[in-house]
Short mmCIF file of C-alpha atoms in Angstrom, two decimals:
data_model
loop_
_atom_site.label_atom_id
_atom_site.label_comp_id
_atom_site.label_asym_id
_atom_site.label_seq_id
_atom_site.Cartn_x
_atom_site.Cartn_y
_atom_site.Cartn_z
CA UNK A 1099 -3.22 20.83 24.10
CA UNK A 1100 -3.35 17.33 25.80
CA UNK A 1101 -0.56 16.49 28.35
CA UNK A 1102 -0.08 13.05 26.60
CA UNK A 1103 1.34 14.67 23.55
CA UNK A 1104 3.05 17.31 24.93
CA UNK A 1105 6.43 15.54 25.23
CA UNK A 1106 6.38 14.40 22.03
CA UNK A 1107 5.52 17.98 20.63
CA UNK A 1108 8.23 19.19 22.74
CA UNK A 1109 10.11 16.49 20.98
CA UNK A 1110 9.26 18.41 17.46
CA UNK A 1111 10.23 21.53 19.19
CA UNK A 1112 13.85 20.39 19.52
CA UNK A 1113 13.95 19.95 15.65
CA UNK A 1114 12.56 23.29 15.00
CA UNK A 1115 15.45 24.97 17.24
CA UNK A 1116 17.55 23.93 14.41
CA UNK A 1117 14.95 25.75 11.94
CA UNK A 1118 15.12 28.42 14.29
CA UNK A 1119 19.04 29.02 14.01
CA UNK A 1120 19.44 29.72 10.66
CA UNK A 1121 22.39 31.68 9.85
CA UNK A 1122 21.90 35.14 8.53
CA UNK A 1123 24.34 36.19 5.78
CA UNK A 1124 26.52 39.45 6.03
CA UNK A 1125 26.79 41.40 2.06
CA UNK A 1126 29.91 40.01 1.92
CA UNK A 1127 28.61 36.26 1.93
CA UNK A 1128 30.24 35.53 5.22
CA UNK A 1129 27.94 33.77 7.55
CA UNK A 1130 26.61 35.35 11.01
CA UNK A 1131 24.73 33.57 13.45
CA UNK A 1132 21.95 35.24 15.54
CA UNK A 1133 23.65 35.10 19.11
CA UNK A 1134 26.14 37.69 17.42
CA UNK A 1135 23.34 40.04 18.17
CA UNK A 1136 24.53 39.65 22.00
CA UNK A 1137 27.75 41.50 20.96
CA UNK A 1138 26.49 45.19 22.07
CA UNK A 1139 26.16 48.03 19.96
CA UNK A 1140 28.37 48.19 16.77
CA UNK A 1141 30.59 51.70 16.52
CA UNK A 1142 30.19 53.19 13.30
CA UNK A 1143 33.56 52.77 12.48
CA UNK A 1144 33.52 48.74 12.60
CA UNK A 1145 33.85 45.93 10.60
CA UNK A 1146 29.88 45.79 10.02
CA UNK A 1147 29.10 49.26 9.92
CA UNK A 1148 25.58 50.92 11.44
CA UNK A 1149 23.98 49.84 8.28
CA UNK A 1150 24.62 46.51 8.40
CA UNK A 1151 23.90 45.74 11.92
CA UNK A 1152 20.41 47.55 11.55
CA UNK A 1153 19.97 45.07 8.71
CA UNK A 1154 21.33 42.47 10.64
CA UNK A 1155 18.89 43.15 13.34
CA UNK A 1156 15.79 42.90 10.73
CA UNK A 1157 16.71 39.92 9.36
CA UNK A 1158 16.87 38.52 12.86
CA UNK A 1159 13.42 39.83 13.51
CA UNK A 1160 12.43 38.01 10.21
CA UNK A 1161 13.99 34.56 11.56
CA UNK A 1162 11.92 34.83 14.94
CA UNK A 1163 8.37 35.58 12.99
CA UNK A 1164 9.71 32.98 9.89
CA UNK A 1165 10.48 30.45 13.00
CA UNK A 1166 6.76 30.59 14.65
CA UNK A 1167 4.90 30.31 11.34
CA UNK A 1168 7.48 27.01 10.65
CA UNK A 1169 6.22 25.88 13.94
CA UNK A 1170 2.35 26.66 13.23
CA UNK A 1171 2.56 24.96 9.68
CA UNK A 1172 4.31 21.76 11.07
CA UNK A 1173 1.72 22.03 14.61
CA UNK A 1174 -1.22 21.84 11.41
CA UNK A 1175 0.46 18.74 9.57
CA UNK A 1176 1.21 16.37 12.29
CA UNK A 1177 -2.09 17.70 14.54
CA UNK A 1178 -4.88 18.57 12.33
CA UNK A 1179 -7.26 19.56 14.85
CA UNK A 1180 -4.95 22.72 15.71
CA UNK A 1181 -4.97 24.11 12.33
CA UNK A 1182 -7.71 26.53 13.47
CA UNK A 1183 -5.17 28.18 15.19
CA UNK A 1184 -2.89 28.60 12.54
CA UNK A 1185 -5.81 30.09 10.24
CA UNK A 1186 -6.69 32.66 13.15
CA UNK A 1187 -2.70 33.41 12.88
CA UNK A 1188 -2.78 33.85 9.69
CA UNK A 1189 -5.52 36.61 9.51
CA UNK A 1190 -3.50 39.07 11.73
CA UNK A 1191 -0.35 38.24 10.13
CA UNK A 1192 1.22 40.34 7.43
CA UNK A 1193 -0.31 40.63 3.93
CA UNK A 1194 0.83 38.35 1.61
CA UNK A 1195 3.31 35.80 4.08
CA UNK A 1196 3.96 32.82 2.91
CA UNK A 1197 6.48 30.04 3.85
CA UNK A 1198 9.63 29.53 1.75
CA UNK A 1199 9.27 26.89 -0.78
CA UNK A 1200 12.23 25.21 0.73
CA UNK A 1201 11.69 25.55 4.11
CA UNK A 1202 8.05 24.43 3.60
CA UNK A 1203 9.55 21.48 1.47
CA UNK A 1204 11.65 20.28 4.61
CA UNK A 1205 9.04 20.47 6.97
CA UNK A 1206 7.00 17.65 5.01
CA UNK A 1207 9.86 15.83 5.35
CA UNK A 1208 10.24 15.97 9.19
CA UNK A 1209 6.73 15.76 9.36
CA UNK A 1210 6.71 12.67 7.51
CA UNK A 1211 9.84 11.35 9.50
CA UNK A 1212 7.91 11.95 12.86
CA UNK A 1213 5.12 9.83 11.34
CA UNK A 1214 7.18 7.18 10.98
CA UNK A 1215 7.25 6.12 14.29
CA UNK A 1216 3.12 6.94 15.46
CA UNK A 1217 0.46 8.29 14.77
CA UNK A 1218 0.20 11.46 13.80
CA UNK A 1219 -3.49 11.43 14.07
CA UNK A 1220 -6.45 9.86 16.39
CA UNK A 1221 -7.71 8.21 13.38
CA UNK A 1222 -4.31 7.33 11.79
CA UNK A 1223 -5.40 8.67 8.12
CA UNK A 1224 -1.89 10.20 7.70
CA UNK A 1225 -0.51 6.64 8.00
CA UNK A 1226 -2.34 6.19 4.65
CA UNK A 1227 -0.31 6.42 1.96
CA UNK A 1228 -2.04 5.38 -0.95
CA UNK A 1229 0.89 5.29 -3.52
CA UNK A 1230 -0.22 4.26 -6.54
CA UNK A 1231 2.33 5.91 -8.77
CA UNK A 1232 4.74 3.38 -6.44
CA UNK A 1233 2.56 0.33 -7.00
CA UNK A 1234 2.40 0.67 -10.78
CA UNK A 1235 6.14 1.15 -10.81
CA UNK A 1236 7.14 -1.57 -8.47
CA UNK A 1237 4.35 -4.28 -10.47
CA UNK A 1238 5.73 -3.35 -13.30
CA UNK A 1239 9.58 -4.12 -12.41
CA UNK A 1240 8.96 -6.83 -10.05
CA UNK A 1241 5.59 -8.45 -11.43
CA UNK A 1242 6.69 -10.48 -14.34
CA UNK A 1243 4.38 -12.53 -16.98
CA UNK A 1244 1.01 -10.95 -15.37
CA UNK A 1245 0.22 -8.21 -17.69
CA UNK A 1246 -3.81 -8.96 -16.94
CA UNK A 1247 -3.04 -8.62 -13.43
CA UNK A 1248 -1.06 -5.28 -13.51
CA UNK A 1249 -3.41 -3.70 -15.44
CA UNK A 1250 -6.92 -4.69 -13.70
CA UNK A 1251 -5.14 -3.97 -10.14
CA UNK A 1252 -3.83 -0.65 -10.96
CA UNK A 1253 -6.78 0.44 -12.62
CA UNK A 1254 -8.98 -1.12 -10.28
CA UNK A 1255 -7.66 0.31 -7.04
CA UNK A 1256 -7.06 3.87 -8.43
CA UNK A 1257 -10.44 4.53 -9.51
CA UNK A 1258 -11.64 2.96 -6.29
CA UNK A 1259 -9.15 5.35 -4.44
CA UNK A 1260 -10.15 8.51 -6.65
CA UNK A 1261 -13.60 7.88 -6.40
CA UNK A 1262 -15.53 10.74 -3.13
CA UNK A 1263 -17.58 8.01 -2.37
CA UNK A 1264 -17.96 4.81 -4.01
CA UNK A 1265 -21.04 3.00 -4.30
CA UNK A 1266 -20.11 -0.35 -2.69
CA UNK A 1267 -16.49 -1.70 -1.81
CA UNK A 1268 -14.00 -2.91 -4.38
CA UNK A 1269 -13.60 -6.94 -4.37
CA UNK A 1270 -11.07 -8.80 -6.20
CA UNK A 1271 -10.50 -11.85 -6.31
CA UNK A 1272 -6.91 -13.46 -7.71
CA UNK A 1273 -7.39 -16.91 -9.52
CA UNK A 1274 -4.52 -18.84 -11.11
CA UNK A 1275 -1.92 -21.78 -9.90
CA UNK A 1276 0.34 -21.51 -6.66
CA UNK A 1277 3.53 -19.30 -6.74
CA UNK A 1278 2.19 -17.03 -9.91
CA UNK A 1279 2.40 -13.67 -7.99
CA UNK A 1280 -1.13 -13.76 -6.00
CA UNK A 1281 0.45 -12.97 -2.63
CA UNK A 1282 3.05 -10.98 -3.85
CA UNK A 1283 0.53 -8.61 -5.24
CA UNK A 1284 -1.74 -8.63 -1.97
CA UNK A 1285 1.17 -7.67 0.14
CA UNK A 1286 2.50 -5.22 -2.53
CA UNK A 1287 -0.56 -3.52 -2.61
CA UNK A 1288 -1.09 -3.09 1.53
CA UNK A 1289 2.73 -1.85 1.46
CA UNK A 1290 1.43 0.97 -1.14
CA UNK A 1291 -1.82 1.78 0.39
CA UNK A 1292 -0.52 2.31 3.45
CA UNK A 1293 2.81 3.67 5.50
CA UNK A 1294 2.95 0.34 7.59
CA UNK A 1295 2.06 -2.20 5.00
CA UNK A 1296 0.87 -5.33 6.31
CA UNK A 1297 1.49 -4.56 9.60
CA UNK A 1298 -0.80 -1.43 9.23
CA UNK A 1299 -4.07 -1.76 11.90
CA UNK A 1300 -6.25 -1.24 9.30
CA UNK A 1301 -4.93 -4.56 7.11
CA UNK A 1302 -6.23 -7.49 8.10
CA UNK A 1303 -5.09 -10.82 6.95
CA UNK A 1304 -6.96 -14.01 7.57
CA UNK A 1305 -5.58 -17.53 5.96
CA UNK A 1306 -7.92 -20.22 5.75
CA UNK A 1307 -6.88 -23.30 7.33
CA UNK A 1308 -5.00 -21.50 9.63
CA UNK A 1309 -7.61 -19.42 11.04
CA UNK A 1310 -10.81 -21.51 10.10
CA UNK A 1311 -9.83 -24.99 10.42
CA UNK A 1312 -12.54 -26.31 11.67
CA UNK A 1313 -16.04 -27.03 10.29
CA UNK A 1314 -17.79 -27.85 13.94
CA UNK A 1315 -16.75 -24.04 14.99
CA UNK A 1316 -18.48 -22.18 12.03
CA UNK A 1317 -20.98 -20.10 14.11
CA UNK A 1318 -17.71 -19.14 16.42
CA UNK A 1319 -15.59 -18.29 13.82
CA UNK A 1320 -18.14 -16.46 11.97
CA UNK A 1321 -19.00 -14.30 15.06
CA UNK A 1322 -15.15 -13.65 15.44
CA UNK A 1323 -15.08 -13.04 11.68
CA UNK A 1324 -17.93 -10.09 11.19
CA UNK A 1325 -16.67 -8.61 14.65
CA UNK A 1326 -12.60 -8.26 13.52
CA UNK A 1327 -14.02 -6.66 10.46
CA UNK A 1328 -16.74 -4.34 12.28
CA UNK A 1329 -13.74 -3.12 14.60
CA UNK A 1330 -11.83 -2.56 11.48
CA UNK A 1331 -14.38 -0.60 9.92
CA UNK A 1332 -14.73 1.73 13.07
CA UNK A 1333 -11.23 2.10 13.54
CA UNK A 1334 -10.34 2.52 9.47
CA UNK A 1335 -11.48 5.10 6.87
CA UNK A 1336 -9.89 2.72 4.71
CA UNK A 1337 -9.39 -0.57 5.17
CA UNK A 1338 -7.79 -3.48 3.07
CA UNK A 1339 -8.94 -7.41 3.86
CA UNK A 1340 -7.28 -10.40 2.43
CA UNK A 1341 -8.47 -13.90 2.46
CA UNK A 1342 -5.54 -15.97 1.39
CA UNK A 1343 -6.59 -19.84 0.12
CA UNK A 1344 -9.92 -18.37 -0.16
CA UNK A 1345 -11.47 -21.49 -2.12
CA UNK A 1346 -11.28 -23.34 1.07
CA UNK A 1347 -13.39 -20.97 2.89
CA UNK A 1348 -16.93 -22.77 3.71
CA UNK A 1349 -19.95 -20.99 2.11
CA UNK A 1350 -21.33 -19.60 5.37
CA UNK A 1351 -18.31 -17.50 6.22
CA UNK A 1352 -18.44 -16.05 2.93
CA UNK A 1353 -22.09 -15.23 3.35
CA UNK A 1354 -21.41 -14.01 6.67
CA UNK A 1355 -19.52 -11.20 5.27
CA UNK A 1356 -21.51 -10.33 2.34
CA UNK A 1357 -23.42 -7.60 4.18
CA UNK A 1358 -19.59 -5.37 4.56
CA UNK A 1359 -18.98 -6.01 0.34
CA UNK A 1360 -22.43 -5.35 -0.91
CA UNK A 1361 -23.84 -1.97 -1.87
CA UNK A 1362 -24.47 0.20 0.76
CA UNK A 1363 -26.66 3.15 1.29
CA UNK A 1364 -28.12 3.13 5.23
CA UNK A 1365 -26.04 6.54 6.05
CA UNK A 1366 -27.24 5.49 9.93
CA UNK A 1367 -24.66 2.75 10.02
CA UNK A 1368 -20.56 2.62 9.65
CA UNK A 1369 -19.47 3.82 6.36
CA UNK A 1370 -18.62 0.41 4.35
CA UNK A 1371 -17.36 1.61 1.32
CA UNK A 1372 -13.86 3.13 1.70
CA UNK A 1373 -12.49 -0.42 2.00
CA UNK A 1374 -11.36 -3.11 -0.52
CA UNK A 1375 -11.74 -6.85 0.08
CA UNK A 1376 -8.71 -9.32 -1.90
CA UNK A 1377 -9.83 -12.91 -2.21
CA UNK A 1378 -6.62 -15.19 -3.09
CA UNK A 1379 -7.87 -18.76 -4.41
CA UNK A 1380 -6.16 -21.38 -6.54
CA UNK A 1381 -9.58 -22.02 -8.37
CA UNK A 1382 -9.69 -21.01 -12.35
CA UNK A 1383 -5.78 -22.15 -12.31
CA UNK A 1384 -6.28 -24.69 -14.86
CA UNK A 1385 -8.66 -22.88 -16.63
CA UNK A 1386 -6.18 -20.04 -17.27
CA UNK A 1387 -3.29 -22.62 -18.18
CA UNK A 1388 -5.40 -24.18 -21.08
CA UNK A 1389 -6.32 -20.91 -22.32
CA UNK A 1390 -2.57 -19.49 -22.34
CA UNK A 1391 -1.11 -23.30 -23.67
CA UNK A 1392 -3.91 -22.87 -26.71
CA UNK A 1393 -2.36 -19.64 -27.34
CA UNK A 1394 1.26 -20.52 -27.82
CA UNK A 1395 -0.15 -23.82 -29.24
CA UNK A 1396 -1.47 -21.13 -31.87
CA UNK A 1397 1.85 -19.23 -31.97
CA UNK A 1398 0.21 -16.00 -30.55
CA UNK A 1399 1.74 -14.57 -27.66
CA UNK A 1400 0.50 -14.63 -23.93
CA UNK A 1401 -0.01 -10.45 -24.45
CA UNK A 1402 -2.84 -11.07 -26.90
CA UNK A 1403 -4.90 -12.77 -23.99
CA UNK A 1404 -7.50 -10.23 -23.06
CA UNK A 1405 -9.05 -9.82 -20.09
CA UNK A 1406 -12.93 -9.93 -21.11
CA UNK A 1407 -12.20 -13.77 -22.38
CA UNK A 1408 -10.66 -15.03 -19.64
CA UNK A 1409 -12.92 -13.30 -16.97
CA UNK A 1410 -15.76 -14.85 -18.68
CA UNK A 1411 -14.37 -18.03 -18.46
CA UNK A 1412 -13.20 -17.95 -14.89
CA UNK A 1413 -16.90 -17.15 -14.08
CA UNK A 1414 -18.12 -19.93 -15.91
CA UNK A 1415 -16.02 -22.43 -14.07
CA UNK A 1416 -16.33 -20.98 -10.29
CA UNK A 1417 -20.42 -21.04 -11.06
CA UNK A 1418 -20.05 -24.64 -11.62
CA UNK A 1419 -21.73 -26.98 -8.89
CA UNK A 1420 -18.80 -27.88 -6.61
CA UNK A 1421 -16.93 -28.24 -3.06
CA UNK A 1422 -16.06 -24.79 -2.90
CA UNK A 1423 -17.36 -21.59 -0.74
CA UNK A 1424 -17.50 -19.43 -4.47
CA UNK A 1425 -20.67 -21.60 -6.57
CA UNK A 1426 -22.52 -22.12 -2.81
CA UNK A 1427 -21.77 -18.75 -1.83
CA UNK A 1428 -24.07 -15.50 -2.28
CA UNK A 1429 -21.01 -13.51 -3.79
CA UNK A 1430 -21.32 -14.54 -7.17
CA UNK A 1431 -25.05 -14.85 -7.89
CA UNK A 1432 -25.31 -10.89 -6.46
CA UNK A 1433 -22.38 -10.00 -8.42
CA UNK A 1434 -20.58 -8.47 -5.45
CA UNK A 1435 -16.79 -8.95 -6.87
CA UNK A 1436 -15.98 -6.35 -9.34
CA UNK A 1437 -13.11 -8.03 -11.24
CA UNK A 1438 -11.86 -12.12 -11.59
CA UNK A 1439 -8.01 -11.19 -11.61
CA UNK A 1440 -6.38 -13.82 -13.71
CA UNK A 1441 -2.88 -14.90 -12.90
CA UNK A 1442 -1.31 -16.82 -15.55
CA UNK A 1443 1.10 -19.76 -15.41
CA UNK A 1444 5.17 -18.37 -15.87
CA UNK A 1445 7.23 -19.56 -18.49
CA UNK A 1446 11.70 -20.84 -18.81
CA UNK A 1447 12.16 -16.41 -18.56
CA UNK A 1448 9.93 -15.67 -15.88
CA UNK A 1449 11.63 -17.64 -13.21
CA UNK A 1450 15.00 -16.50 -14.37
CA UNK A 1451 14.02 -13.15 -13.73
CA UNK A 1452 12.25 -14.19 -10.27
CA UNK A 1453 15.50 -15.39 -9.57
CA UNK A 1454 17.27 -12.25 -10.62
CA UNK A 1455 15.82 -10.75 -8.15
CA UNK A 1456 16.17 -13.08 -5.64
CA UNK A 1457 19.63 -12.42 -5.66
CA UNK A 1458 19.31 -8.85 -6.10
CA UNK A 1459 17.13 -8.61 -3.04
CA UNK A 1460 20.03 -10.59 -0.89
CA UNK A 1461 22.61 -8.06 -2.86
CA UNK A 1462 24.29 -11.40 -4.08
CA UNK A 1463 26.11 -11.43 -7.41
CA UNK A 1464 24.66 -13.35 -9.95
CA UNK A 1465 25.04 -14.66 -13.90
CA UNK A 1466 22.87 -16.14 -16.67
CA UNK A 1467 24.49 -19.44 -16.04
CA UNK A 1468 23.24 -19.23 -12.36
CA UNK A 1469 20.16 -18.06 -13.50
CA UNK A 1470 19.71 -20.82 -16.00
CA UNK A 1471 20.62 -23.19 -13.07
CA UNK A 1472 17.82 -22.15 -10.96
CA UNK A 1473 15.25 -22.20 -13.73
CA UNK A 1474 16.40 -26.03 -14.69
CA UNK A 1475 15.56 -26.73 -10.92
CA UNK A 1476 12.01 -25.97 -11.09
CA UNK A 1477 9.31 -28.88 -12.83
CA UNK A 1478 8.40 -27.86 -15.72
CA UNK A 1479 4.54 -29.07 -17.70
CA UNK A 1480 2.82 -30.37 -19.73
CA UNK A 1481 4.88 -33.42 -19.98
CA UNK A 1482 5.23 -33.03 -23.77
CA UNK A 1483 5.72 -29.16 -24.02
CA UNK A 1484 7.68 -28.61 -20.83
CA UNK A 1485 6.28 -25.02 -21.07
CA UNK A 1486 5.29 -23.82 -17.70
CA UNK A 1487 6.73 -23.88 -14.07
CA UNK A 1488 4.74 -26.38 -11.67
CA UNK A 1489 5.42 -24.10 -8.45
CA UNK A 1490 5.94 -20.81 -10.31
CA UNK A 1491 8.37 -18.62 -8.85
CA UNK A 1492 7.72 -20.31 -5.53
CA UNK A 1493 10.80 -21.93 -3.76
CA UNK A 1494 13.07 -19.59 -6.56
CA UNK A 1495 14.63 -17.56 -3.17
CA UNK A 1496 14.82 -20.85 -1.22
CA UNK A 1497 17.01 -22.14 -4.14
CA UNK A 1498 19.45 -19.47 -4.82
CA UNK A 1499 20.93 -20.81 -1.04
CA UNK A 1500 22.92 -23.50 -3.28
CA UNK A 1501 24.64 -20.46 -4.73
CA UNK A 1502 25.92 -19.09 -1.25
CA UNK A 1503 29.74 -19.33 -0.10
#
């Protein structure tokens, strides 16, 4: 055992003390604690009788050997490398012991718990979460008018996540106008994936013109670029990148980091696959508005939009000659994102419900005529139909401030 972790297992000890005194109950339901063991022989004649107290005196026994395999189990989920130890234990240990379902049931609690505040591991894997049960549930109460996106994220990223070893890294890439959900999926996503979210050490998040900003530093930033991601890579079994205003990356940095999304099968290098790349761009946003304004033009409703038709017509447009990094990058012609992720433009209801929960996220009161009052706020186009929101559901939480006392 290492001396640097020795306080903090003593730590864990502490909380196992508490495991450790465990009351022991008498026939007659009436609870006795272990130090009453301390009391001396018990005459016949007593309250417990002979019988009892040689009972008693078992079940303490029991506690003592129940209390070290607690200990072992919990010594095997917060330091893997020791479970050896336990497994040695366990083959001179009594047929057939295993750990109460409850007691084992509260241990993966504390376990977790401890977690919470470092690693429990030199790698940090059991900071990983990967909650995808929690990201479909959370997309679908907090996502609203993005049934393309829900669908090809969810499905996406759990067959990416179930797969032993996946032939190349999964890429999306979010298209559609500003405020439509983009980021709020990319963050939603890291906060699922992984205990720390977008703090985690294996999430990095690089913005455009905030970390790029400059064309005359390309070669610097793309050295600083490929060697954030290498150390990443080293660090992460599994590792999430977003590139937020991705359309106004320049070609080369996108080529400069083609080698860590393309298939990979040199087994001499660092494992590239276990980690998923999110482009964010405002590119295709027009594109998807026409196709969802033809549709209610039509009468049909947004649902009936399928993904295959507006994928195809994404690609069409980001292949088109133009100032962006997509047509003069290598990423398209090799086919090295897996899905366009269309984000279409929210209607009147959507931002009333963005701004539901707004003020359910400040735990402010709130009614349809407040709702209604934040939806009028936002610009609303075309000019004739009035149909979507300009911004989206951005500014929404920004605008529920005229509500406050």
């Amino acid at each position: 055992m290492g001396q640097g972790r020795l306080p903090s297992r003593l730590g864990l000890a502490l909380c196992l003390l508490l495991l450790g005194g465990w009351r022991v109950l008498g026939s007659q339901g009436t609870a006795r604690g272990p130090w009453e063991e301390e009391q001396g022989p018990v005459a016949e004649g007593g309250p417990w009788g002979r019988a009892k107290y040689e009972a008693v005196r078992k079940h303490l026994g029991a506690v003592s050997a129940l209390s070290k395999h607690y200990w072992q189990y919990l010594v095997c989920k917060v330091w893997q490398e020791d479970c050896e130890e336990e497994k040695e234990e366990k083959s001179h240990s009594r047929p057939g012991w295993t750990l109460p379902l409850v007691g084992q049931n509260y241990l993966e609690i504390l376990s977790a718990w401890y977690c919470s505040f470092g690693k429990c591991c030199e790698t940090g894997d059991c900071r990983i979460v990967n909650n995808i049960t929690g990201l479909e549930a959370d997309l679908s109460g907090q996502l609203h008018g993005q049934h393309l996106a829900k669908e090809v994220v969810i499905r996406a990223v759990h067959e990416f996540l179930q797969s032993p070893r996946p032939e190349k890294p999964l890429v999306l890439s979010f298209h559609g106008w500003s405020g439509t959900g983009k980021n709020f999926v990319a963050r939603m996503v890291a906060s699922h994936l992984y205990r720390d979210g977008m703090k985690s050490e294996c999430v990095r998040l690089f913005i455009s013109l905030f970390h790029f900003p400059h064309h005359k530093y390309l070669d610097l930033y793309k050295a600083q670029l490929k060697k954030q991601i290498s150390e990443t890579l080293q660090v992460c079994k599994q590792s999430l990148f977003i590139f937020d205003e991705a359309e106004k990356l320049h070609f080369s940095l996108l080529d400069a980091i083609k080698p860590f999304m393309a298939h990979y099968d040199n087994k001499g290098q660092v494992d590239y696959q276990r980690s998923i790349f999110l482009f964010l761009s405002n590119l295709g946003g027009n594109t998807i508005n026409e196709i969802a304004l033809d549709f209610w033009r039509a009468g049909r409703v947004r649902e009936e939009i399928s993904m295959e038709f507006l994928e195809q017509q994404l690609r069409l447009e980001l292949q088109e000659p133009a100032e962006n990094g997509y047509a003069r990058s290598h990423l398209l012609k090799e086919n090295l994102i897996d899905f366009f992720v269309p984000f279409l433009p929210l209607e009147y209801h959507h931002v009333k419900l963005c701004a539901r929960d707004a003020f359910l996220a400040r735990g402010l009161p709130y009614s349809e005529a407040a709702l209604d009052e934040v939806a009028r706020m936002m610009v609303f186009v075309p000019k004739e139909e009035k149909l979507f929101s300009a911004q989206g559901c951005k500014s929404v939480s920004q605008r529920i401030n005229y509500f406050l006392p």
